[in-house]
Structures are given as structure tokens and as C-alpha cells.
XYZ file of C-alpha atoms in Angstrom:
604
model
C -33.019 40.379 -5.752
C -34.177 36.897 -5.473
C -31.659 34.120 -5.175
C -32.169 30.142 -5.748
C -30.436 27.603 -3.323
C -30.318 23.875 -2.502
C -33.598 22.432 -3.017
C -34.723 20.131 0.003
C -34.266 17.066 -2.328
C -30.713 17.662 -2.672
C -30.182 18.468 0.669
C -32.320 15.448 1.712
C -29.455 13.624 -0.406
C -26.357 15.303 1.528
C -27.866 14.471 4.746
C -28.532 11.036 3.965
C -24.927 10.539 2.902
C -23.290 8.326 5.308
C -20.066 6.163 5.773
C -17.690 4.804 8.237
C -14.744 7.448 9.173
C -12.180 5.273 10.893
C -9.435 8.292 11.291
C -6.334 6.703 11.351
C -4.240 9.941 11.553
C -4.716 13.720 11.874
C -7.450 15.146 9.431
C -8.027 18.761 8.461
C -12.048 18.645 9.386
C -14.433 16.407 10.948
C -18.440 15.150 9.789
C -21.199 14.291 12.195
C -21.290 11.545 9.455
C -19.277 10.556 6.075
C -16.405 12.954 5.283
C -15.977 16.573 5.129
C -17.588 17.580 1.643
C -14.215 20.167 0.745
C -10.766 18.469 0.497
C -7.669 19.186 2.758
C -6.852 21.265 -0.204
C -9.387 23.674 -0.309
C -8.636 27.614 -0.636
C -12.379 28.891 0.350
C -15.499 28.026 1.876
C -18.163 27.427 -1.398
C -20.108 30.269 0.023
C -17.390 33.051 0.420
C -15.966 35.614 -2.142
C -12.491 35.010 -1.817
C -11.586 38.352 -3.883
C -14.020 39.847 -2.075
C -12.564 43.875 -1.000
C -11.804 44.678 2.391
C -13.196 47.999 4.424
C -15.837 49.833 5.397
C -18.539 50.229 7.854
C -21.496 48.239 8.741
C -23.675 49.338 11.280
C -26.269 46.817 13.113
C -29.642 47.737 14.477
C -30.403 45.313 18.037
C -33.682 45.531 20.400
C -33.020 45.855 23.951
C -29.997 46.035 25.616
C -26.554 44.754 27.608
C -25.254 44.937 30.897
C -22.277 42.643 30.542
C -19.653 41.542 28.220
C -19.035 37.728 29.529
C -21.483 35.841 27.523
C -20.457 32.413 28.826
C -21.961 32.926 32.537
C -25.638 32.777 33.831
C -25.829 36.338 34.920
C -26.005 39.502 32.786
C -26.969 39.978 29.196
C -23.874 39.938 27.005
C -23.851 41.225 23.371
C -23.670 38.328 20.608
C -21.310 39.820 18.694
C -18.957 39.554 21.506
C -18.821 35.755 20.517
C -19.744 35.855 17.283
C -16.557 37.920 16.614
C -13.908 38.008 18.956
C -13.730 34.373 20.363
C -12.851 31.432 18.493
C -13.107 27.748 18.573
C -10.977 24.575 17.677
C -12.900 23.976 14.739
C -15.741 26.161 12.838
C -18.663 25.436 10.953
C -19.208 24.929 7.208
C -22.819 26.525 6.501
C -22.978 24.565 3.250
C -23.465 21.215 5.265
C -25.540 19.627 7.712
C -22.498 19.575 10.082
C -19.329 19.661 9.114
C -16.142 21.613 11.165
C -13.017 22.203 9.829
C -9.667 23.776 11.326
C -9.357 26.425 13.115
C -7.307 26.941 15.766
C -6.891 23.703 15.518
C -4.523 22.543 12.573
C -6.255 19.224 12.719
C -8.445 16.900 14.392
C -7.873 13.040 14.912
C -10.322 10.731 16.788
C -10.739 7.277 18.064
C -12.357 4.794 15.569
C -15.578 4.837 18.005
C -14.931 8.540 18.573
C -14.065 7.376 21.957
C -11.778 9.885 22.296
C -10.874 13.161 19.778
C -7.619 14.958 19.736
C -6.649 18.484 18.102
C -3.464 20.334 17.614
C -2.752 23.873 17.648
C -1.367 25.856 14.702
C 1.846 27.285 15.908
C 0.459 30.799 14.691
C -2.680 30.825 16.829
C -2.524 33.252 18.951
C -4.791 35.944 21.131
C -5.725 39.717 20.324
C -2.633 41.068 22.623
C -0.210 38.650 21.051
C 0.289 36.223 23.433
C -0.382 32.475 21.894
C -2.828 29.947 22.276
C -1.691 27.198 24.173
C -2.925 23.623 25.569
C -3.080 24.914 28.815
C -5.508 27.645 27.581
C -7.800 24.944 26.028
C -7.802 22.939 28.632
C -8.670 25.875 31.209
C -11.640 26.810 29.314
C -13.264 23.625 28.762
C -13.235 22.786 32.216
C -14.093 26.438 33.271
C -16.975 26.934 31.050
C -17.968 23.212 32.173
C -18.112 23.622 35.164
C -18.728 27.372 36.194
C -19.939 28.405 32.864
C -23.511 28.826 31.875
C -25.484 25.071 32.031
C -25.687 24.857 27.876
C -21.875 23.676 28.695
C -22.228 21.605 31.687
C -22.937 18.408 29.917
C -20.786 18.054 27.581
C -18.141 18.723 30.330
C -19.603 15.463 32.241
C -18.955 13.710 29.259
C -15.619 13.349 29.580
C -13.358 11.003 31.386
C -9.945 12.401 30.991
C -8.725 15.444 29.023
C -4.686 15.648 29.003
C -1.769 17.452 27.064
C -0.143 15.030 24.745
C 2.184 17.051 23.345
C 3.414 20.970 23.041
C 0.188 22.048 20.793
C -1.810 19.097 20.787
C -4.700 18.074 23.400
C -6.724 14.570 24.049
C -10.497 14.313 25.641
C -11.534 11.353 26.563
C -15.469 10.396 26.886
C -17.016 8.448 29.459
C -20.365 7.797 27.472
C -20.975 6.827 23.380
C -21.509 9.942 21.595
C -20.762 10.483 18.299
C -21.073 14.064 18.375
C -19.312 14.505 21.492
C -15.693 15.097 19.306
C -17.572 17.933 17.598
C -19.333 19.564 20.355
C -15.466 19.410 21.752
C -14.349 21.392 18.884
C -17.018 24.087 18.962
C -16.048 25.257 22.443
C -14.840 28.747 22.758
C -11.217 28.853 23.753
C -10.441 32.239 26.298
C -7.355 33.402 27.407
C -6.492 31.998 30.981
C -4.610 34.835 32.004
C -7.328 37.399 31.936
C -9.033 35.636 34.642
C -6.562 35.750 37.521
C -8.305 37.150 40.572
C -11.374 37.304 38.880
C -14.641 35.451 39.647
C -15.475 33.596 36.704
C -19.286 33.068 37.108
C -19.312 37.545 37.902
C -20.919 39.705 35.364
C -18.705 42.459 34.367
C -17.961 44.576 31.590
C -14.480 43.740 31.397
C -13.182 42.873 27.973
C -12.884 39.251 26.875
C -9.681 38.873 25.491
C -10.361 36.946 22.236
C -8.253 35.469 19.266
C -10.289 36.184 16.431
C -10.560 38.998 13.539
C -12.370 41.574 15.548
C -11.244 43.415 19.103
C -13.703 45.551 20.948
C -13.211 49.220 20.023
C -15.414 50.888 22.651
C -18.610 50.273 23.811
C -21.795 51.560 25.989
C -23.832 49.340 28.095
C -27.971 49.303 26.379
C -26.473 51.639 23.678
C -24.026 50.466 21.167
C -20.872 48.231 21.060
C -18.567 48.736 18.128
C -15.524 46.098 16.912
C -12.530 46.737 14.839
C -11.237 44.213 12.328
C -7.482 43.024 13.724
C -4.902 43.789 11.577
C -2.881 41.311 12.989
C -5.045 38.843 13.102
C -3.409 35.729 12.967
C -5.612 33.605 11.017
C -6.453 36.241 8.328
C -4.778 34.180 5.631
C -6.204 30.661 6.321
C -8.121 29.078 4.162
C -11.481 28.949 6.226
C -11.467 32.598 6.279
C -10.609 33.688 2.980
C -13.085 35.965 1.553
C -15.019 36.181 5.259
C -14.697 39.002 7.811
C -14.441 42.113 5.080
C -15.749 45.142 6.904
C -13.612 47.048 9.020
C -15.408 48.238 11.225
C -18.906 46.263 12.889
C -20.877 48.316 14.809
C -24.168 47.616 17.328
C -26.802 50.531 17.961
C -29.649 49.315 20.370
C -33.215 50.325 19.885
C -35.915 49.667 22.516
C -38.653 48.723 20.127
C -38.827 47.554 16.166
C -40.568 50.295 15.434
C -38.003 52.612 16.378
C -35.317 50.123 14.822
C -37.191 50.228 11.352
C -37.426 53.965 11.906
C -33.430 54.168 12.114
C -33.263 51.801 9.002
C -35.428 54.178 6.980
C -33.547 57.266 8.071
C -30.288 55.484 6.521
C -28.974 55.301 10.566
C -27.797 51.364 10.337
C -26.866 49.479 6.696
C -29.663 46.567 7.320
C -32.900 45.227 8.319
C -34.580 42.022 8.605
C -38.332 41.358 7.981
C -40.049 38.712 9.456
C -43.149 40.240 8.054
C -44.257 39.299 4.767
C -47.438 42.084 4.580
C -44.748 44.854 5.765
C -42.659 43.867 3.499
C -44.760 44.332 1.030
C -46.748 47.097 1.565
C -44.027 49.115 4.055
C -40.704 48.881 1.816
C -41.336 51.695 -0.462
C -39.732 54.546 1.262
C -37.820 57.039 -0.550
C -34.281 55.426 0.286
C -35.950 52.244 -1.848
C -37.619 54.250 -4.520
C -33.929 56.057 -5.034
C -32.072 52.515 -5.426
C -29.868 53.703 -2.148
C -31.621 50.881 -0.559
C -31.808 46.640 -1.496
C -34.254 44.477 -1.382
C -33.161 40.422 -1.224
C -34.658 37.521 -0.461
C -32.344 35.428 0.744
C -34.085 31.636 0.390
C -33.181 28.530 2.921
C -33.354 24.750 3.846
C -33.062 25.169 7.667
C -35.896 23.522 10.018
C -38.671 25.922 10.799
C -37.807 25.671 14.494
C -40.987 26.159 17.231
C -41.332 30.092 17.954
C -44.842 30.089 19.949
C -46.335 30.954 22.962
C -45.502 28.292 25.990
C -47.451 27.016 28.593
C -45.234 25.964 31.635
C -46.079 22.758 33.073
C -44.609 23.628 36.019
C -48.236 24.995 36.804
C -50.933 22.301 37.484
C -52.993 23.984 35.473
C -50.731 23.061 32.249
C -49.748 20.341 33.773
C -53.079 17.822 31.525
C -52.053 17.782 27.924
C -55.657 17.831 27.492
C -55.625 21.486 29.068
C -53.389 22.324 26.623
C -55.037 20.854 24.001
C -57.878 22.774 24.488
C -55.609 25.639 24.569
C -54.395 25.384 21.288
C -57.931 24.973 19.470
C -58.682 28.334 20.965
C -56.068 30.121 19.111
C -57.380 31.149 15.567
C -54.226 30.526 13.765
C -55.861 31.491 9.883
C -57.748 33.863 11.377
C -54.825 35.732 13.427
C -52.262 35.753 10.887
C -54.067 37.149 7.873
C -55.155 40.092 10.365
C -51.574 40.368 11.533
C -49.806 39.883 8.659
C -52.012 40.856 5.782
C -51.241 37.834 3.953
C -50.818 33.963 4.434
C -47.832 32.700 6.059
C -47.075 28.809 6.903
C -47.403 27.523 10.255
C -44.397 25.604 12.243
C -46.552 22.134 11.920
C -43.782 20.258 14.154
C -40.734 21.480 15.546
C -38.379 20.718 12.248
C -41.062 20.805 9.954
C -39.577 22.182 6.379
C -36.837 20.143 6.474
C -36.345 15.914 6.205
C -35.677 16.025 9.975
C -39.799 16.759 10.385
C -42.057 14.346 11.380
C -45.510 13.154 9.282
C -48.450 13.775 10.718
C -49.884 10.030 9.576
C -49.140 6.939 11.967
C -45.988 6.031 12.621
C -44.169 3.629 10.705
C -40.984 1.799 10.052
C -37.763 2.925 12.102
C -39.520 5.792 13.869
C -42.110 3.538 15.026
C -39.517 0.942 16.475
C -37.993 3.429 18.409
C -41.367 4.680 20.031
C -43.241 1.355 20.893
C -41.314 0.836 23.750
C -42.531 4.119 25.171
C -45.750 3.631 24.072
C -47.472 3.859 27.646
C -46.230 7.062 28.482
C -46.898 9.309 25.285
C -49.349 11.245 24.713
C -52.341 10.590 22.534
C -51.368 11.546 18.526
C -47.363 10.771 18.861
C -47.586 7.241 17.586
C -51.454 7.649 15.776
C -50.533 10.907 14.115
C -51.473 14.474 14.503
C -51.923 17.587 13.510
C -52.520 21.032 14.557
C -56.354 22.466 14.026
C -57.585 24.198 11.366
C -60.445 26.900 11.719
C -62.760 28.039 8.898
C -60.515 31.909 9.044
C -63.584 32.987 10.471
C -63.112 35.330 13.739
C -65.743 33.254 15.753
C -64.088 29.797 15.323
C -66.990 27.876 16.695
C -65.794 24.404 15.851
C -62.382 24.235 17.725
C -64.176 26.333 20.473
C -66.703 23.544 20.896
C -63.556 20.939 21.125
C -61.573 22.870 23.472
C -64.952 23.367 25.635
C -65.021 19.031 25.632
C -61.384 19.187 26.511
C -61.469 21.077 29.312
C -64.505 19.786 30.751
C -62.679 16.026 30.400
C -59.852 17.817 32.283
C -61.920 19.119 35.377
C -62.366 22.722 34.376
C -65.851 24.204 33.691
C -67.731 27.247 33.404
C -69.231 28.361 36.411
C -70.828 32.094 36.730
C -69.202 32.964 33.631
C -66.126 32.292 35.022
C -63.868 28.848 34.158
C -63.338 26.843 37.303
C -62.158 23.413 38.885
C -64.203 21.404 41.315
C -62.436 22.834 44.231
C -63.631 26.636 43.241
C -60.104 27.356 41.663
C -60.414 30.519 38.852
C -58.472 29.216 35.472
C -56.403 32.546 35.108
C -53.059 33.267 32.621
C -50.599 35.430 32.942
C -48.291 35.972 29.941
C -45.323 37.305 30.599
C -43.928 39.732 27.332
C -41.111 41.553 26.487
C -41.536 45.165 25.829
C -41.104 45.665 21.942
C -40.930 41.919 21.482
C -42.227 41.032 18.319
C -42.914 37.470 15.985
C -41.971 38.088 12.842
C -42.011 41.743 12.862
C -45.357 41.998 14.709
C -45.779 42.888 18.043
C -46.584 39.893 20.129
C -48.793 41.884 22.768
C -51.073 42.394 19.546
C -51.283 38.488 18.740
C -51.636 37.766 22.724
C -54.933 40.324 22.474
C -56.543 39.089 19.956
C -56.204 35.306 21.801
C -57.397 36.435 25.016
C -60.353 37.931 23.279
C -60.794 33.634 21.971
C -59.808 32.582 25.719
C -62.602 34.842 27.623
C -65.002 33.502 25.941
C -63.511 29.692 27.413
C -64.487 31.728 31.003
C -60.525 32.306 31.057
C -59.608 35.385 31.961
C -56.023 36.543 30.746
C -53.092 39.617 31.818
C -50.147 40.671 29.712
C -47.805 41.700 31.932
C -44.952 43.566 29.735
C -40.913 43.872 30.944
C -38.120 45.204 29.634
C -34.963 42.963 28.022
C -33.104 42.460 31.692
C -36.149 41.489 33.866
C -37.969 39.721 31.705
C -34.690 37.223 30.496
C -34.681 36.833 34.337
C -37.980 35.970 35.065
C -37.767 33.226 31.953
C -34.079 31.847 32.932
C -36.345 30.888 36.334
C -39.594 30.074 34.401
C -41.256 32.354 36.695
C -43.863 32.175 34.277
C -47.116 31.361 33.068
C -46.937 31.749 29.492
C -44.142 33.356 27.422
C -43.748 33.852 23.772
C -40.515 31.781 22.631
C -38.450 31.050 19.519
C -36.594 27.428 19.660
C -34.325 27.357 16.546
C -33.049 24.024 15.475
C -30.521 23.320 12.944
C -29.916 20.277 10.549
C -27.731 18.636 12.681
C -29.471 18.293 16.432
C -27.694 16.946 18.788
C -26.151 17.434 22.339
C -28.109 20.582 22.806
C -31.496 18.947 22.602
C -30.729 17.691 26.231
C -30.595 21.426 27.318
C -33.981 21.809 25.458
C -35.882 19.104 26.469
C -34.233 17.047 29.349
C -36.245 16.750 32.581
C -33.236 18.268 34.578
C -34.342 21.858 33.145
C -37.951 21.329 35.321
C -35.476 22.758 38.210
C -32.065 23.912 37.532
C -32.315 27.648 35.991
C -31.198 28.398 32.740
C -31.847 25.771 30.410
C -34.389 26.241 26.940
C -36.533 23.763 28.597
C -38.873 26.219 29.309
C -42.177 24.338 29.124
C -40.783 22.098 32.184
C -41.453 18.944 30.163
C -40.559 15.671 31.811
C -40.340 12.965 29.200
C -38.473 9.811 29.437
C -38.965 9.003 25.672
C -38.078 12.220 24.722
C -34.623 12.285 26.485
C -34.121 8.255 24.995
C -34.849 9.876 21.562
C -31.922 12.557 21.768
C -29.830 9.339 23.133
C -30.246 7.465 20.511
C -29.383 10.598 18.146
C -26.374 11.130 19.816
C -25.373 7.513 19.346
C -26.562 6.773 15.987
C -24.260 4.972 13.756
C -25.709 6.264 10.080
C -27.378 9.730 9.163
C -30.143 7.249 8.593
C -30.812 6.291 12.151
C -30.411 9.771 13.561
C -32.911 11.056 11.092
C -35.475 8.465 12.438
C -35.132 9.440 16.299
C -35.139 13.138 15.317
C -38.548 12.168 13.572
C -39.458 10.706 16.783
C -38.447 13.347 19.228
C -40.534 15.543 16.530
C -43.758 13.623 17.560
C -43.109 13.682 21.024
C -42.433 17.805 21.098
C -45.451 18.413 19.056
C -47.795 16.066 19.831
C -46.844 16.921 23.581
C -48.789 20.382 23.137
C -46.456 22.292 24.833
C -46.943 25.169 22.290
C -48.908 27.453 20.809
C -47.247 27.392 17.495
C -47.037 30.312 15.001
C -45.463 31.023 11.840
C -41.847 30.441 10.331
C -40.874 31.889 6.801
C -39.162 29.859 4.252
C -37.066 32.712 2.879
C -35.231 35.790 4.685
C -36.001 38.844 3.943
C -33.246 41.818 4.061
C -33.239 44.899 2.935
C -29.943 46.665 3.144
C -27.719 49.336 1.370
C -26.759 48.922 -1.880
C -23.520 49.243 -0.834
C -23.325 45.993 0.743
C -23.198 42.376 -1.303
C -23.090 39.041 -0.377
C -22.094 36.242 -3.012
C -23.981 35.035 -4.984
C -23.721 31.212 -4.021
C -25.933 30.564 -0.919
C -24.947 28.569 2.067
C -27.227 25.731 2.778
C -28.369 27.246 5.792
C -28.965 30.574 4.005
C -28.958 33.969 5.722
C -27.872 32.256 9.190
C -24.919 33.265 11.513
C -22.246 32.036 8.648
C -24.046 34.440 6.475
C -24.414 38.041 7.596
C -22.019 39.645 8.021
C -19.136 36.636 7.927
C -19.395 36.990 4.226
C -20.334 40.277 3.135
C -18.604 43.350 1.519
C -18.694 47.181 0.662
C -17.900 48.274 -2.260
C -15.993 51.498 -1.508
């Protein structure tokens, strides 16, 4: 089935919808800007099936593996669903707008009228998996915990704030130290554990103990690299709240782990787990016509969306001196035969990620730059690199497999940079061979195809540059090690980016990931203007202005050249069994993590 959704007009419209919020007492949710679209009132999300019937099975297929079941620390690999469905927050997400939270174990939410400072107070009924309740002193332990032992996508929000203090039995006060009108939502996003379970434990440890969560699933039992399987609470304590009404309808959630796609489809097909997604429009077309289909016991939907295409690539780390001349890079890029590579991978056209939020009015043009985004980038002007304040765009080849024209450029580029061919063989003047090592993840794929084959058919581009290439392939554990300490050359990456960037974009792009392990800044990139770009999103007074310095960071990430981008998809593709429905109204952000399986059903 095909479904229709917001068009980007409309949600260009929703975004740009701003006002002044001056809370002058306790509200039920929060917006980044304006008010919460759904009144104090409301009795279900707009995306949910409130009468939608409870039970049933649904059974997940996941590549790779875990080895831990803390996913809030550095070490280990912890399955999502872990806090996808046992561990809540103060406030949760509405999927039907740009950013928007509303209660959850937080009755309410009250803030300063600069946001100086945001406040939330327990409902009386919150309370954990074994019964015990969820208190201020729980809150605040976890907030500082996570801040400052946790894993570094917490840390800075945790230096963000000045004083955080009980103010009454259920109610809590942070302070901030800094102007950040997202800080009070970040604040409310923060998983809230149970203090008690970590008494003579080692926070920052990998184990497989149990988190102790408070919401609708528990763990039921569990594997490490096999499967994990979770149980819908029935004593949950929110189950009758409004937020969740018509959400969280299968009884039992279940995670089998595959080490490949292929063997993951093969499961799908042999009617082994209830869904699969596509990332690959040829497949889907000419692969989705196995028996299961042809009897009607399996669904086909496309599942359309208005969410930024995000940057999934492969990523040169600047770290090395021989990515370390944009110019380098550049030449890079020309070399990879984008029309060429993706009608032989994917048998038919798909659109390229042009910037890193293109498809969505948070993307930059590829013109000059103008107006409000221009403003903001003059003073930078210096330091950028050529094409973020003139314009530009990625190359184009003829879809020929030779690509002579953008060979010839990245030839002149590399030259300009210091690198010729000498003996057949790409040098520097001091002698030094221009070699890459990718690193790969066995069974990783882009969009359902196998990135090893992409990566082949580039090096064959690259050789003939005098640049000779190795693949070296890992599993899931080593190679999420080797990337968390960008001991790297090259690695394939997915960045996803939402309509409402914010505090995160630090973790992305901020020069303090060129050393400290673990942040998404895996290309090393050291940029002053990009860093004063996420500032001036994160203190933006209108959805106006903080659309203009996304638009600028955009220029700055892509014109940067940090990436070899590839393609995004516009629409979702998931084929499932027909026993499982969603509604029929579509969030905003379609198929994303408010989606499948929040809102989904059997019918029995």
C-alpha cells in the first residue's frame, strides 16, 4: 500500500511557526518554538490508533550483535531496544512535529521566560518495573551520572548546567549556565534509571546486568549476538496516559540477530521475523515476489516522509595529512562515479544526499549565499572553504564507467595539492605512496547493498588516480571500536539528522571530537564557523533564525568535502505480515523510531 503524508510545503509552514512562550506556570508539553500543536486536553497522539487491539508477537530481524545491556556507557554494544523500550524520559517526543515533548514521567514542565532554567514534576504514579517509584532523587542521580560517567553524547549538556536542586517532593529545577533554548528540552529527553540498581556497581562497566526501567516493556530473557526478547508490563504504570494510548500493542517484542542482510532477508522470506526494511529500490522491485508475497501472507508499504536526507557516505578522516587539503578531498569525490555506481548497484535511479539536510527546508542552496545565511557566514569568511559562501555542488559524470571529465579535475586537484603520479604510482614530493585503507563492517550494507561492492567498484576509479586502495572487513564489535577511536582511514557512515538539530550537532561536528573517543565527529573536522553555526542554533530566538544557521552549518558540512556522499530514499519501504497494521495517518517523520513498532498492531 502506498500512503500520502505532509507535503514539505506544509511542513515548511509548521516549522516556520514561531512565537514567544513566556510560561508563567506548569504546562503539559514544551516546543523548541511556539506552542505544543495538541492541547492539555488531548486523549491521543494524531498518529496512534487509540482502539487499536492489544497482543501478539512481533519478531525483529538485527545485523550483528551485543555484548552488553548498558547502552548509556562507552564500552560494549548494547541492544536499542533496551532504550527504546524499557527506559523512559521526563518528556517524549511527538513525531507529528518538528520538536515538540510532552509529559511523561513528568506531569508537567515549567521554565524560565529565557528558558534560563526548566522545572518538571513527577506524576505520583510513575514508578519503575519492580514497583518501586520514581523519585527526584532518581532524576537527579541520572542526569549527573550519565553526565558525567555516561557516554560523551551526554557530557555537554551536563556542563550546561549551573545548579540542579529538589524543589519539592516530585518536582526538580536545572539551572543553565549558558543561553540555550533547547537546553530545557534536551533536559527532558534524558533517560531516568533507577539509582538503586547501581550500588556497588561501576557505572562506566559493561555488563549484562538488567537495566531496571519504568516503561511498558521488561526484559524477558535474552542471549548475547543472538536474540533479546521483551514482554509488555502489565502493570505498567503509564499504560493509561494519554501519550500512550493506542502505542505499545504487541505483547511480546522480540530481536533475532543475523550476521549479514542476506541471511536477514533469507529469514524474512522463510516467514522467521514479521518485517523487513528495503533500502533498495531495484530489490525491491525485482526481489519482492516470493511466494509469501504472491500468497497475500506478506505486505508491501511504502511508508512516505519529510525527514532530512541525513549524510550516509564514505569518510575521509582528517586526522590523516593526507585528508587533511580539502583539495585532496575534492579530488576524491570527482573520482567516485556516483550515476554510474548506483544504476549498477541499484538497478535504477536513486537521489543523491546533495547536502547534509537536503529534502527538507533545513537544506542549503547550492547558489551564493544570500540574506540571513550570508550574514551569519561573512564573518568567517577567511576560514571556509572555497564553495560555502559562492555555492556548490557535488559533480555530475556523463553515467559513463570511464568518467573522464571529473577524472581530469581530480588529476588538477591533486597535482595543486602536492600529489602526482610517479611510476604509476601517486606520490608526494618527499617519495610518500598515496595509499587508503577503508575500514568495513562485515555484512554492512547502504541501502540494502553491500558496501564492500560500492568500495570495489571506486577503487577500480581510484587506481587509475595511481592510488592504490585495501578493504579491510571486521565484524560488529571490532570494527565499532576501531571507529569510536577513528582508527581509520576511510569508513562508510550514516549521519541522520532530524528537523529539529540542535545540542547534538556539537557531538557531530565540534573540534573536541578530533581527540576525545566516541563522538560522531568522525571526519576529525576542526571548524570554528561550524561550531558558531550550531551556537547560534541553539540560541536562536525564532524558527526563522535557526533555520538560517542550520542552512549555514549545511554549507560548511558539505562544501567542507568531508564525504563521499551516496544515496537517501524519500520513502520507506517495508514489507511485513499482513498481520501487522499501522494507522493510517502518518507521523511527520514517517516510518522513524515513533513509528515501528510504537504504533503498530496484530490483528489476532
Amino acid at each position: 500500500m502506498t500512503l500520502n503524508i505532509k507535503s514539505l510545503g506544509v511542513l515548511a509552514a509548521v516549522f516556520a511557526m514561531s512565537g514567544e512562550s513566556l510560561w508563567a506556570e506548569p504546562q503539559h508539553g514544551i516546543a523548541m518554538y511556539g506552542d505544543p500543536a495538541l492541547p492539555s486536553d488531548f486523549t491521543s497522539l494524531p498518529y496512534a490508533n487509540a482502539d487499536a487491539p492489544k497482543g501478539g508477537k512481533i519478531i525483529f530481524g538485527e545485523k550483528g550483535g551485543f555484548d552488553s545491556m548498558n547502552p548509556y556507557i562507552l564500552k560494549g554494544k548494547a541492544p536499542w531496544g533496551v532504550r527504546a523500550h524499557t527506559v523512559e524520559s521526563l518528556l517524549m517526543r511527538s513525531y507529528d512535529e518538528p520538536f515538540t515533548l510532552y509529559g511523561l514521567l513528568a506531569e508537567s514542565v515549567e521554565t524560565g521566560p529565557n528558558r534560563e532554567w526548566v522545572e518538571f514534576t513527577l506524576r505520583k504514579e510513575a514508578q519503575f518495573s519492580d514497583g518501586s517509584p520514581v523519585t527526584v532523587e532518581d532524576v537527579l542521580w541520572s542526569f549527573e551520572t550519565l553526565g558525567t560517567q555516561g557516554h560523551p553524547r551526554y557530557q555537554s549538556a551536563w556542563q550546561k548546567i549551573k545548579t540542579a536542586e529538589k524543589t519539592a517532593d516530585r518536582s526538580v529545577r536545572f539551572t543553565f549556565n549558558v543561553v540555550d533554548f533547547e537546553a530545557p528540552l534536551i533536559m527532558g529527553l534524558r533517560p531516568i534509571l533507577r539509582k538503586a540498581d547501581w550500588e556497588g556497581r561501576v557505572f562506566e562497566d559493561s555488563s549484562l546486568d538488567v537495566v531496571t526501567g519504568s516503561g511498558p516493556y521488561v526484559v524477558s530473557g535474552f542471549e548475547p549476538n543472538r536474540f533479546i526478547e521483551f514482554s509488555r508490563n502489565p502493570d505498567y504504570w503509564g499504560k493509561d496516559l494519554a501519550v500512550n494510548a493506542g502505542r505499545h500493542n504487541a505483547d511480546t517484542l522480540r530481536y533475532e540477530y543475523f550476521r549479514d542482510g542476506n541471511v536477514l532477508f533469507e529469514a524474512f522470506k522463510a516467514g522467521d521475523t514479521s518485517w523487513h526494511r528495503e533500502g533498495n529500490a531495484g530489490k525491491w522491485a525485482e526481489l519482492y515476489d516470493f511466494p509469501a508475497v504472491q500468497r497475500g501472507d506478506v505486505v508491501k508499504s511504502i511508508v512516505p516522509h519529510a525527514r532530512p536526507s541525513g549524510m550516509k557516505g564514505f569518510v575521509f578522516n582528517t586526522r590523516k595529512d593526507k585528508f587533511a587539503d580539502w583539495r585532496v578531498r575534492d579530488a576524491l569525490i570527482h573520482a567516485f562515479n556516483y550515476e554510474f555506481i548506483v544504476r549498477n548497484r541499484n538497478s535504477v535511479d536513486a537521489p543523491r544526499s546533495s547536502s547534509y539536510f537536503s529534502n527538507s527546508v533545513l537544506g542549503m542552496s547550492h547558489d551564493a549565499a544570500q540574506g540571513a545565511v550570508l550574514e551569519l557566514l561573512e564573518p568567517y569568511r577567511d576560514q571556509l572553504i572555497p564553495g560555502a559562501i559562492e555555492g556548490y555542488s557535488l559533480p555530475v559524470s556523463d553515467g559513463s564507467e570511464a568518467n573522464r571529465k571529473n577524472l581530469r579535475v581530480a588529476m588538477k586537484q591533486l597535482a595543486a595539492a602536492g600529489w602526482t603520479i610517479q611510476e604509476g604510482v601517486l606520490k608526494n614530493e618527499a617519495g610518500e605512496v598515496f595509499e587508503i585503507e577503508v575500514l568495513l563492517k562485515v555484512g554492512g550494507t547502504v541501502g540494502g547493498i553491500e558496501t564492500e561492492g560500492v568500495f570495489n567498484i571506486y577503487a577500480d576509479a581510484l587506481k587509475r588516480l595511481g592510488i592504490n586502495t585495501r578493504i579491510t572487513l571486521v565484524d560488529s564489535a571490532a570494527y565499532n571500536e576501531r571507529r569510536k577511536a577513528y582508527d581509520f582511514d576511510m569508513i562508510y557512515n550514516f549521519w541522520y539528522l532530524s528537523l529539529s538539530p540542535g545540542n547534538e550537532q556539537t557531538l557531530y561536528w565540534g573540534a573536541n571530537g578530533i581527540t576525545t573517543p566516541g563522538t560522531r565527529n568522525y571526519m576529525g573536522m576542526n571548524s570554528p564557523a561550524a561550531e558558531a553555526m550550531v551556537e547560534k542554533m541553539l540560541t536562536a530566538d525564532s524558527a526563522e533564525h535557526s533555520v538560517a544557521a542550520t542552512k549555514a552549518l549545511d554549507r560548511i558540512l558539505t562544501s567542507g568535502r568531508y564525504v563521499v556522499p551516496l544515496w537517501y530514499s524519500e520513502v520507506s519501504r517495508l514489507a511485513h505480515k499482513k498481520e501487522l497494521n499501522f494507522p493510517d495517518r502518518l507521523p511527520m517523520y514517517g516510518d522513524w523510531s515513533g513509528f515501528l513498532p510504537d504504533v503498530w498492531w496484530l490483528e489476532q
